C-alpha cells in the first residue's frame, strides 16, 4: 500500500513540476505557475511526511552550499532593515528555486527519466516562439526593435529568456537521443528564436547566444552545423555593417571601443553601477536582505538623492528622475552588484561556491573517456554557464523565471552526475 501511495505522489509531483516549468518563459499566465508551485509544494510536503525522499545526499557539496546560501539569505533578511519584503521575496523566488531543485533530484534517477522534463522545456519555448511570431505577424518587422516589447504578451523579455533556452535547445539537439519529430521541433525553434533575437536588437543577447551555441557545436564536433552557423552569423554581420539604417545602429556600436568605456555606450550602465556601489557601501558584507525590488526604498532612506543631484546627475537621472524611486523599477543591472546588495559579500561568496560545485560536476562527467548521453550532455552544456555569465554582466538574473529555469538545469546536472558516480561504483571503479 505504501508503495502505491508513493507512486501516486510521484506522479503528482512530476505533473505539477511540468506545469511549473512549462509556464516559466511566459510573462503572463501567472495563475498556472501558482498552481504548479503550490501543487508541487503540497505533494513534496506529503512525501517528506510519509518517508524520507530517496536520492537526497545531504553530504553532497552542492546541497551543502545551497543550505548555507538559503540559511544566510534568511538570516540577513530577518535581521535586515526590510524583513517583511525580504521574506516575501524569498517566498516568491528562493523557495520556488529550491523546491524545483529538491523535487528533481529526488524524483529523477537518470538522464533517461529527465527526457520528459527536457521536452517540456523545449516545448515551452517553442510555444512562446510561435506565439511571439504570431503576435507580431501584422507588424512592420523592420521596425521590430521599436515595438513596446515589455508590454506585449509573448515578446516581452524574449531575448533575455532566449539566452538560456536557445543554448539549452542546442545542447538537447546534439546530446540527447530523441525521435525525429522532436528534433525537428527543437531545430525550428532554435532557428526561429535566433531570427527573433537578431531582430529584437538586444546587444548582450546577440553576443551571448551565438557564443553559447558555437561552444556547443564545437564541443559536439558538429562541424557542418558549426560552418552553417558561422556562415549565418557572418551574413548577419554583413547586413548590419553594410546597412545605413538606424535599425542596426545598436549592433554596429559593438565595433566601437567607446561602447564599452562610456556611459552612453553602455546605456548608462556605468552610472547605474556607480549608484549601486554607493548604496552597497553602507552594508557591504550582509546586504539589505533578499530581493532587489526594495532598492528604491533604500535609495529614499539612504539620503543619497541630494548628493547624487549635486555630484552625479547621471546617477540621479536613473534612480530618481527616470524610476522616481519606485518599488521594483530600480535595479543594479549586474548580477554581482545585485547579490551584494541583497545578501552581501558573504552571500556572493556562497553563490560562487555553489556554482563552483556545479561546474565541478560538469567537468567530472564531461572528462569521461566513454561517450554516452550523460557525458555528451555535460560536455556540450558548457555554453549554458557561459551565456548565463554574459547576460548577467548587464542584468541580474538569479530569481524569478530565469532563476527557476537555471535551477532546473542545475538539478539536472546533479542527477546526471549522481548517475555517473553510481555507474562507476557498480563497475568497481
XYZ file of C-alpha atoms in Angstrom:
429
model
C 0.000 0.000 0.000
C 2.799 2.392 0.846
C 4.424 1.616 -2.497
C 1.223 2.502 -4.354
C 0.831 5.731 -2.419
C 4.445 6.686 -3.098
C 3.919 6.038 -6.804
C 0.819 8.239 -6.820
C 2.697 11.026 -5.054
C 5.490 10.728 -7.585
C 3.018 11.108 -10.451
C 1.504 14.223 -8.887
C 4.937 15.701 -8.211
C 6.002 15.253 -11.824
C 2.718 16.629 -13.141
C 2.945 19.848 -11.127
C 6.666 20.169 -11.882
C 5.928 20.008 -15.616
C 3.184 22.630 -15.236
C 5.512 24.944 -13.322
C 8.375 24.560 -15.827
C 6.102 24.806 -18.862
C 4.913 28.318 -17.998
C 8.258 29.802 -16.904
C 9.065 31.740 -20.120
C 5.578 33.314 -20.292
C 5.229 36.827 -18.895
C 1.516 36.209 -18.326
C -0.467 33.177 -17.090
C 0.929 33.557 -13.584
C -2.034 31.583 -12.186
C -0.736 28.430 -13.893
C 2.684 28.936 -12.331
C 0.994 29.379 -8.947
C -0.965 26.140 -9.437
C 2.251 24.343 -10.383
C 4.147 25.726 -7.396
C 1.540 25.103 -4.695
C 0.721 21.656 -6.065
C 4.433 20.827 -6.050
C 4.852 22.195 -2.519
C 1.850 20.246 -1.216
C 2.858 16.867 -2.585
C 6.522 17.332 -1.706
C 5.432 18.071 1.881
C 3.333 14.881 1.807
C 6.339 12.959 0.514
C 8.505 14.362 3.323
C 5.859 13.444 5.897
C 5.386 9.885 4.663
C 9.041 8.970 4.197
C 12.459 10.460 3.555
C 12.848 11.322 -0.150
C 15.182 8.984 -1.986
C 18.438 10.158 -3.554
C 18.827 13.111 -1.147
C 22.564 13.152 -0.454
C 22.915 15.548 2.472
C 26.719 15.336 2.360
C 26.913 16.489 -1.276
C 28.782 19.790 -1.720
C 26.074 21.289 -3.923
C 23.379 20.553 -1.338
C 25.600 21.862 1.461
C 26.256 25.166 -0.338
C 22.541 25.542 -1.133
C 21.789 25.001 2.562
C 24.241 27.711 3.598
C 23.043 30.065 0.840
C 19.411 29.678 1.941
C 20.273 29.953 5.640
C 22.359 33.080 5.089
C 19.629 34.647 2.918
C 17.103 34.018 5.689
C 19.346 35.460 8.397
C 20.227 38.686 6.578
C 16.581 39.094 5.588
C 15.161 38.589 9.079
C 17.725 40.870 10.739
C 17.970 43.334 7.840
C 16.213 46.694 7.575
C 13.342 45.368 5.409
C 12.469 41.928 6.837
C 8.874 41.632 5.576
C 9.723 42.489 1.974
C 12.837 40.288 2.022
C 10.990 37.266 3.412
C 8.239 37.773 0.857
C 10.879 37.805 -1.900
C 12.285 34.545 -0.528
C 8.806 33.017 -0.629
C 8.281 34.093 -4.234
C 11.738 33.226 -5.551
C 14.255 31.280 -3.463
C 11.635 28.876 -2.122
C 10.479 28.082 -5.665
C 14.049 27.536 -6.899
C 14.979 25.241 -4.018
C 11.708 23.327 -4.350
C 12.335 22.724 -8.070
C 15.858 21.551 -7.256
C 14.783 19.183 -4.470
C 11.909 17.663 -6.413
C 14.066 16.962 -9.470
C 16.974 15.391 -7.559
C 14.611 13.187 -5.518
C 12.236 12.213 -8.333
C 14.657 11.521 -11.188
C 17.443 8.956 -11.204
C 18.801 9.042 -14.756
C 19.090 11.202 -17.846
C 16.570 8.877 -19.486
C 13.985 9.880 -16.880
C 14.862 13.549 -17.390
C 13.966 13.446 -21.086
C 10.305 14.283 -20.474
C 11.347 17.304 -18.404
C 13.752 18.388 -21.153
C 10.980 18.067 -23.729
C 8.732 20.277 -21.575
C 11.483 22.931 -21.536
C 11.892 22.768 -25.326
C 8.128 22.715 -25.948
C 7.513 25.720 -23.692
C 9.934 27.883 -25.640
C 8.634 26.506 -28.937
C 5.153 27.667 -27.996
C 6.270 31.115 -26.902
C 8.406 31.486 -30.049
C 5.435 30.651 -32.271
C 3.218 32.939 -30.195
C 5.740 35.795 -30.458
C 5.842 35.428 -34.236
C 2.041 35.291 -34.449
C 1.652 38.243 -32.097
C 3.728 40.438 -34.392
C 2.790 38.878 -37.747
C 0.981 42.026 -38.828
C 3.690 44.361 -37.538
C 6.390 46.029 -39.563
C 9.282 43.698 -38.745
C 11.841 46.190 -39.999
C 10.818 48.354 -37.032
C 10.505 45.421 -34.659
C 13.053 46.903 -32.272
C 10.785 49.906 -31.726
C 7.815 47.871 -30.516
C 6.828 48.172 -26.866
C 8.214 44.730 -26.170
C 7.778 44.898 -22.424
C 4.012 45.350 -22.747
C 3.274 42.616 -25.270
C 2.093 39.232 -24.112
C 4.730 36.957 -25.637
C 7.591 39.050 -26.999
C 8.293 40.841 -23.706
C 11.565 39.598 -22.258
C 12.051 37.153 -25.144
C 15.736 37.915 -25.780
C 16.688 37.581 -22.111
C 14.918 34.227 -21.776
C 16.445 33.087 -25.051
C 19.936 33.332 -23.542
C 19.065 30.196 -21.579
C 16.537 28.410 -23.754
C 18.289 28.558 -27.128
C 21.657 27.269 -25.788
C 19.744 24.579 -23.879
C 17.909 23.533 -27.039
C 21.255 23.352 -28.872
C 22.574 21.020 -26.146
C 19.390 18.939 -26.241
C 19.590 18.597 -30.028
C 23.206 17.432 -30.035
C 23.406 15.368 -26.835
C 20.042 13.710 -26.189
C 18.659 10.858 -28.278
C 15.107 11.694 -29.309
C 12.644 10.919 -32.093
C 12.857 12.792 -35.396
C 9.752 14.975 -34.921
C 11.014 16.195 -31.552
C 14.364 17.083 -33.107
C 12.583 18.970 -35.881
C 10.588 20.879 -33.256
C 13.802 21.864 -31.499
C 15.602 22.778 -34.736
C 12.782 25.006 -35.975
C 12.555 26.695 -32.559
C 16.313 27.270 -32.477
C 16.376 28.855 -35.926
C 13.214 30.932 -35.366
C 14.464 32.037 -31.961
C 17.770 33.227 -33.380
C 15.907 35.277 -36.018
C 13.695 36.896 -33.364
C 16.698 37.684 -31.158
C 18.516 39.201 -34.150
C 15.581 41.498 -34.898
C 14.968 42.133 -31.187
C 18.049 44.378 -31.081
C 19.465 43.191 -27.767
C 23.255 43.516 -27.847
C 24.075 41.304 -24.869
C 21.777 38.521 -26.054
C 23.168 38.817 -29.575
C 26.656 38.103 -28.210
C 25.792 35.537 -25.523
C 23.527 33.223 -27.523
C 25.698 32.701 -30.645
C 28.760 32.175 -28.429
C 26.998 29.529 -26.325
C 25.685 27.720 -29.413
C 29.117 27.949 -31.058
C 30.654 26.266 -27.980
C 28.025 23.518 -28.089
C 28.530 22.754 -31.785
C 32.312 22.878 -31.386
C 32.386 20.506 -28.406
C 29.908 18.154 -30.051
C 32.022 18.154 -33.224
C 29.006 19.055 -35.337
C 31.231 20.786 -37.815
C 28.578 21.087 -40.527
C 26.255 22.870 -38.102
C 29.206 24.947 -36.945
C 30.031 26.032 -40.502
C 26.388 26.825 -41.273
C 26.084 28.807 -38.040
C 29.240 30.771 -38.767
C 28.028 31.472 -42.316
C 24.701 32.784 -40.994
C 26.497 34.865 -38.360
C 28.842 36.362 -40.962
C 25.869 37.126 -43.201
C 24.110 38.881 -40.318
C 27.231 40.902 -39.576
C 27.441 41.868 -43.246
C 23.831 43.048 -43.198
C 24.402 45.010 -40.002
C 27.566 46.812 -41.067
C 26.660 47.370 -44.711
C 23.256 48.801 -43.901
C 22.883 52.503 -43.232
C 19.567 52.002 -41.481
C 19.184 53.106 -37.870
C 17.572 49.717 -37.164
C 21.023 48.134 -36.722
C 22.816 51.120 -35.203
C 22.783 49.480 -31.774
C 24.531 46.381 -33.128
C 27.029 48.465 -35.078
C 28.024 50.141 -31.820
C 29.560 46.816 -30.718
C 32.526 47.509 -33.005
C 33.118 50.902 -31.383
C 35.547 50.800 -28.405
C 33.655 53.685 -26.777
C 30.662 51.369 -26.388
C 32.500 49.582 -23.593
C 34.028 52.569 -21.797
C 31.412 55.335 -21.896
C 28.126 55.838 -20.096
C 26.267 56.329 -23.357
C 27.783 53.221 -24.921
C 26.708 51.012 -22.015
C 23.187 52.502 -21.881
C 24.122 54.381 -18.687
C 25.201 51.121 -17.015
C 28.324 52.754 -15.544
C 26.182 55.343 -13.766
C 23.770 52.660 -12.570
C 26.638 50.514 -11.265
C 28.263 53.501 -9.569
C 24.999 54.357 -7.834
C 24.571 50.752 -6.712
C 28.113 50.766 -5.296
C 27.296 53.873 -3.247
C 24.318 52.055 -1.737
C 26.245 48.822 -1.141
C 28.995 50.608 0.816
C 26.581 51.090 3.702
C 26.164 47.300 4.225
C 28.840 45.535 2.145
C 29.015 42.193 3.965
C 25.387 41.465 4.834
C 23.382 43.471 2.308
C 19.828 44.712 2.759
C 18.028 41.372 2.594
C 16.982 39.033 -0.189
C 15.201 40.634 -3.183
C 16.211 43.578 -5.360
C 12.905 45.437 -5.694
C 13.366 47.261 -2.406
C 16.386 49.134 -3.793
C 14.083 52.098 -4.418
C 13.244 52.181 -0.703
C 16.924 52.019 0.188
C 17.617 54.981 -2.104
C 14.912 57.002 -0.341
C 16.069 56.033 3.140
C 19.806 56.425 2.489
C 19.723 60.131 1.709
C 21.795 59.795 -1.467
C 19.411 61.887 -3.557
C 20.862 65.266 -2.674
C 24.465 64.072 -3.102
C 23.703 62.489 -6.481
C 21.851 65.557 -7.716
C 24.831 67.780 -6.916
C 27.758 65.476 -7.754
C 26.407 62.701 -10.001
C 23.499 63.928 -12.144
C 23.587 60.772 -14.326
C 23.024 58.567 -11.292
C 20.288 60.924 -10.103
C 18.590 60.749 -13.519
C 18.260 56.942 -13.401
C 17.428 56.356 -9.751
C 15.284 59.441 -9.136
C 14.106 61.096 -12.364
C 13.513 58.050 -14.569
C 12.451 55.461 -11.988
C 11.015 58.005 -9.497
C 12.488 55.776 -6.753
C 9.542 53.452 -7.379
C 9.465 49.963 -5.890
C 10.575 47.384 -8.441
C 11.812 49.912 -11.012
C 15.349 50.421 -9.704
C 17.795 47.617 -10.458
C 21.622 47.346 -10.284
C 21.701 45.758 -13.777
C 24.598 43.497 -12.805
C 24.323 40.144 -11.048
C 27.355 40.586 -8.777
C 26.214 44.014 -7.594
C 22.674 42.734 -7.137
C 23.746 39.781 -4.990
C 25.987 42.015 -2.865
C 23.103 44.480 -2.459
C 20.786 41.687 -1.339
C 22.915 39.316 0.754
C 26.334 40.976 0.865
C 29.841 39.824 0.023
C 29.382 36.750 2.212
C 26.313 35.805 0.193
C 28.223 36.368 -3.044
C 30.971 34.006 -1.837
C 28.335 31.349 -1.093
C 26.738 31.852 -4.521
C 30.098 31.483 -6.279
C 30.875 28.419 -4.152
C 27.534 26.913 -5.128
C 28.242 27.394 -8.837
C 31.761 26.013 -8.350
C 30.264 22.710 -7.173
C 28.009 22.646 -10.247
C 30.870 23.316 -12.670
C 32.923 20.664 -10.875
C 30.174 18.098 -11.532
C 30.032 19.070 -15.207
C 33.818 18.728 -15.530
C 33.892 15.357 -13.812
C 31.351 13.712 -16.123
C 32.474 15.599 -19.244
C 36.031 14.327 -18.784
C 34.859 10.733 -19.041
C 36.531 8.821 -21.862
C 33.448 6.783 -22.714
C 30.934 8.543 -24.957
C 27.360 8.451 -23.636
C 24.312 10.656 -23.299
C 25.472 11.584 -19.807
C 28.949 12.581 -20.902
C 27.706 14.356 -24.033
C 25.056 16.382 -22.201
C 27.558 17.549 -19.599
C 30.296 18.319 -22.124
C 28.066 20.177 -24.573
C 26.348 22.176 -21.829
C 29.402 24.330 -21.067
C 27.892 27.018 -23.284
C 24.956 27.483 -20.902
C 27.030 28.828 -17.942
C 28.952 30.994 -20.440
C 25.708 32.512 -21.696
C 24.482 32.914 -18.102
C 27.636 34.825 -17.143
C 27.441 37.087 -20.188
C 23.777 38.044 -19.835
C 24.363 38.827 -16.168
C 27.073 41.379 -16.868
C 24.329 43.868 -17.743
C 21.458 42.175 -15.892
C 20.747 40.392 -12.625
C 19.037 37.069 -13.293
C 19.140 34.730 -10.334
C 15.491 34.994 -9.353
C 12.018 34.781 -10.885
C 11.554 32.795 -14.126
C 15.233 32.812 -15.120
C 16.283 31.677 -11.666
C 13.716 28.871 -11.680
C 14.804 27.521 -15.037
C 18.513 27.743 -14.197
C 17.846 25.739 -11.020
C 16.100 23.164 -13.198
C 19.304 22.932 -15.228
C 21.475 22.690 -12.096
C 19.253 19.930 -10.687
C 19.566 18.038 -13.982
C 23.352 18.325 -13.726
C 23.102 16.908 -10.201
C 21.013 13.920 -11.350
C 23.317 13.090 -14.275
C 26.428 13.396 -12.097
C 24.902 11.073 -9.498
C 24.003 8.557 -12.225
C 27.586 8.668 -13.482
C 29.031 8.096 -9.985
C 26.627 5.202 -9.375
C 27.698 3.546 -12.605
C 31.350 3.901 -11.645
C 30.646 2.252 -8.313
C 28.754 -0.593 -9.994
C 31.687 -1.154 -12.318
C 34.069 -1.232 -9.356
C 35.973 1.890 -10.351
